[in-house]
Amino acid sequence: MTSRLVTNIGELVTWEPDRPIRHDAAFVVEDGAVAWIGGPGDTPATDTVHDVGGAAVVPGFVDSHTHLVFAGDRSAEFEARMTGEPYAAGGIRTTVEATRAATDEQLAGTVARHLQEMRAQGTTTAEIKSGYGLTVHDEERSLAIARRSTPETTFLGAHVVPVGTDRAAYVDLVTGDMLRRCAPHARWIDVFCEDGAFGVDEARAVLTAGTAVGLLPRIHANQLRHGPGVQLAVEVGAAAADHCTYLTDADVDALAGSVTVAGLLPGVEFSTRQPYPDARRLIDAGVTVSIATDCNPGSSYTSSMPFCLALAVRDMGMSPLEALRAATEGGATSLRRDDVGHLRVGATADFVVLDAPSYVHLAYRPGVPLVTSVS
Amino acid sequence: MTSRLVTNIGELVTWEPDRPIRHDAAFVVEDGAVAWIGGPGDTPATDTVHDVGGAAVVPGFVDSHTHLVFAGDRSAEFEARMTGEPYAAGGIRTTVEATRAATDEQLAGTVARHLQEMRAQGTTTAEIKSGYGLTVHDEERSLAIARRSTPETTFLGAHVVPVGTDRAAYVDLVTGDMLRRCAPHARWIDVFCEDGAFGVDEARAVLTAGTAVGLLPRIHANQLRHGPGVQLAVEVGAAAADHCTYLTDADVDALAGSVTVAGLLPGVEFSTRQPYPDARRLIDAGVTVSIATDCNPGSSYTSSMPFCLALAVRDMGMSPLEALRAATEGGATSLRRDDVGHLRVGATADFVVLDAPSYVHLAYRPGVPLVTSVS
């Protein structure tokens, strides 16, 4: 057993129920878990000491929604979108073609590079989806590659219907052979329930098939317009309904009475110039919310949780505290994890030291790399 | 004479008139200046070689508007503003009190720390203003401290009228004793011309007095409402009218026919939830624009030029190319510098290597620290 004292913490965010934030604090890590929390004056003896010099310490960010298994670059499509120029070649299909053409080594390299980039910005837990393969072979290898890096792998064969494929036949494939081959590499089943992707009955079929083989449901819903996705998420007890940009009062009520976390992905709205979701409305209604990057080469190629957190404060009506909670504990709840996203005794000791006296600086100093170290 | 070849550049932004962007490029630095630009196949012999591995290289950012000489932290005020809570103690006066109470060493340490942070994000030239001293002594030492780090120092005694001071007497001080003591440490004279700060006649008096002792004029104008500041900038031939959030057609026309750069500071609008300036309208009218951080502890505590550039694309109608130009050459024009902000032959070799194949990634990947190295 090895033990480490982390001390001289100016502000420590633990999310303990009675005192979520401590000042002038210290904690002890034993074998990778938080074993003790207190003040610097009464610390137990440990093998090593980590003096953070008065800095703020927060739980590692939990990015509950990414699409890191991809190939290709869509910066030209982004540039065309931002300048109002036509761009024929864009869309998910571009990434699907590039992903299918890439070797396993190339895909694994891209995943590793982005995870490293995310970790440098404070992300210690990341979910990774498939969804740019859209063949049995390419979905399976996408998930196998993702699984090397995270237990939070999500089978998203139902991302879009691939070009030239009959949609009913494709849903049969996703719920049949593809699911069978992918399930051993996945924890989650996901579907993009939206006009242009999958209808509510197709989405229900996908989620039902996934849960039948032991996967847990989550869903892309209500990103571009009102629709049935959020209600379906609640109906099937999904852990997450991600996007939630267009919600009716009935959608909000349904979420508030459910086990489903509303996943907010403001990087998407930033990079597509769409209106932001209304986090204030959700929180005021009692809905649990998460913030994630949706890191992908099309609609949100940020990997920065601090950036998304700052957007949530500026443009989604969240307080800095609410945004931090959504980016840590909210993400963990979205992944049904109680070992990460907080620093209570017993937690995995994933923590971030900031070059700042307070977590508030994550929003107060937007765009500035404030992460000093990640453990 | 020492020479260095920078080669294997996937995309090189030089701002040469006939080919502002080169692909598969190389350049030679001799004694700190760009001496040759070409392709990797025909490079001259040099003392050292810097292979950037296909990355994009852009000119170092020129941040033409910062307030780095300050003390204190206003994160609680920021938090209150974002959550709609009342906050009695806020405003510039908080920073003025803390700045006056700080030692020279503390102020110099803050300046150095922020300049280092800015450099790590690609800024190689920074303007620094006084304006949190507001006494002869404190303005003079603010500028003397700033001058150790940059030639681009700006006397902004006319930031606000200090609490408890008669405004006519303060304008007399700023244009009299304070100017006399500050001018030796400054290149620029600046004034905040806005309701609540200084009126147009007061502002004209400040700028006239400054130019009479050899300082060059720039101005804070039209930040919070329509007003006479931009017209005054054009009238006196100011190098910059910064903020430019509220402009009439006559203001835009005046700028278009002038030597005055419109300085856009989107970090302010981000951190105060104000509407963004309309860069598109200015560029379409032929106005030269710059982007800067306005780094200060009250209204914009970002030091990140890439962040401001991404905001300019998302929220100010600029293309990624226009935003990069405004953040480099535009900033240099705002500071009347022709040696920085570009990489044409003869330029100071201030350049940034990106962890990206194209400058477009600065907007395509918002919030992600993409600066690999800064020279």
CSV table of C-alpha atoms in Angstrom, one decimal, chain A residues 4 13 15 27 32 34 57-66 68 114-128 148-152 291-293 303-306 324 327-329 331-332 335 337 339-343 347-354 371-375:
chain,number,residue,atom,x,y,z
A,4,ARG,CA,0.3,10.2,-0.7
A,13,VAL,CA,-13.9,20.6,-4.5
A,15,TRP,CA,-18.8,17.3,-3.7
A,27,PHE,CA,-6.4,14.8,1.4
A,32,GLY,CA,-5.4,5.2,-6.0
A,34,VAL,CA,-9.2,9.0,-1.6
A,57,VAL,CA,-8.0,21.2,-6.8
A,58,VAL,CA,-11.1,19.8,-8.5
A,59,PRO,CA,-12.2,16.3,-9.5
A,60,GLY,CA,-11.0,15.2,-12.9
A,61,PHE,CA,-13.5,16.0,-15.6
A,62,VAL,CA,-15.8,13.2,-16.9
A,63,ASP,CA,-16.4,13.6,-20.6
A,64,SER,CA,-19.4,11.5,-21.2
A,65,HIS,CA,-19.8,12.0,-24.9
A,66,THR,CA,-17.0,11.7,-27.5
A,68,LEU,CA,-12.8,9.7,-30.9
A,114,HIS,CA,-6.9,12.9,-28.4
A,115,LEU,CA,-7.1,11.2,-25.0
A,116,GLN,CA,-3.7,12.6,-24.2
A,117,GLU,CA,-4.8,16.0,-25.3
A,118,MET,CA,-7.9,15.7,-23.2
A,119,ARG,CA,-6.0,14.5,-20.1
A,120,ALA,CA,-3.7,17.5,-20.4
A,121,GLN,CA,-6.9,19.6,-20.1
A,122,GLY,CA,-8.1,17.7,-17.0
A,123,THR,CA,-10.3,14.9,-18.4
A,124,THR,CA,-9.7,11.7,-16.5
A,125,THR,CA,-12.7,9.7,-17.6
A,126,ALA,CA,-13.9,9.6,-21.2
A,127,GLU,CA,-16.7,7.8,-23.0
A,128,ILE,CA,-15.9,6.9,-26.6
A,148,ARG,CA,-8.1,-0.5,-25.0
A,149,SER,CA,-8.4,3.0,-23.5
A,150,THR,CA,-11.7,3.2,-21.6
A,151,PRO,CA,-14.4,0.9,-20.2
A,152,GLU,CA,-17.0,3.5,-21.3
A,291,ILE,CA,-21.5,18.8,-19.8
A,292,ALA,CA,-19.4,17.0,-22.4
A,293,THR,CA,-17.4,17.9,-25.5
A,303,SER,CA,-11.5,18.3,-26.6
A,304,SER,CA,-11.6,20.9,-23.9
A,305,MET,CA,-13.9,20.4,-20.9
A,306,PRO,CA,-12.8,23.8,-19.5
A,324,LEU,CA,-18.2,22.3,-12.7
A,327,ALA,CA,-18.6,18.5,-16.0
A,328,THR,CA,-17.6,16.1,-13.1
A,329,GLU,CA,-20.3,14.5,-11.1
A,331,GLY,CA,-20.8,13.2,-16.3
A,332,ALA,CA,-20.2,10.4,-13.9
A,335,LEU,CA,-22.1,7.1,-17.1
A,337,ARG,CA,-20.3,5.7,-12.2
A,339,ASP,CA,-16.3,6.1,-8.3
A,340,VAL,CA,-15.3,9.2,-10.4
A,341,GLY,CA,-16.5,12.8,-10.8
A,342,HIS,CA,-16.1,13.6,-7.1
A,343,LEU,CA,-13.4,13.4,-4.4
A,347,ALA,CA,-13.5,7.9,-4.8
A,348,THR,CA,-10.9,7.1,-7.4
A,349,ALA,CA,-8.3,9.8,-6.8
A,350,ASP,CA,-8.6,11.4,-10.2
A,351,PHE,CA,-7.9,15.1,-9.5
A,352,VAL,CA,-6.8,18.2,-11.3
A,353,VAL,CA,-4.6,20.9,-9.9
A,354,LEU,CA,-5.4,24.3,-11.3
A,371,VAL,CA,-4.6,22.7,-15.7
A,372,THR,CA,-1.2,22.4,-13.9
A,373,SER,CA,-1.3,18.7,-13.3
A,374,VAL,CA,-3.6,15.7,-13.6
A,375,SER,CA,-3.5,12.7,-11.3
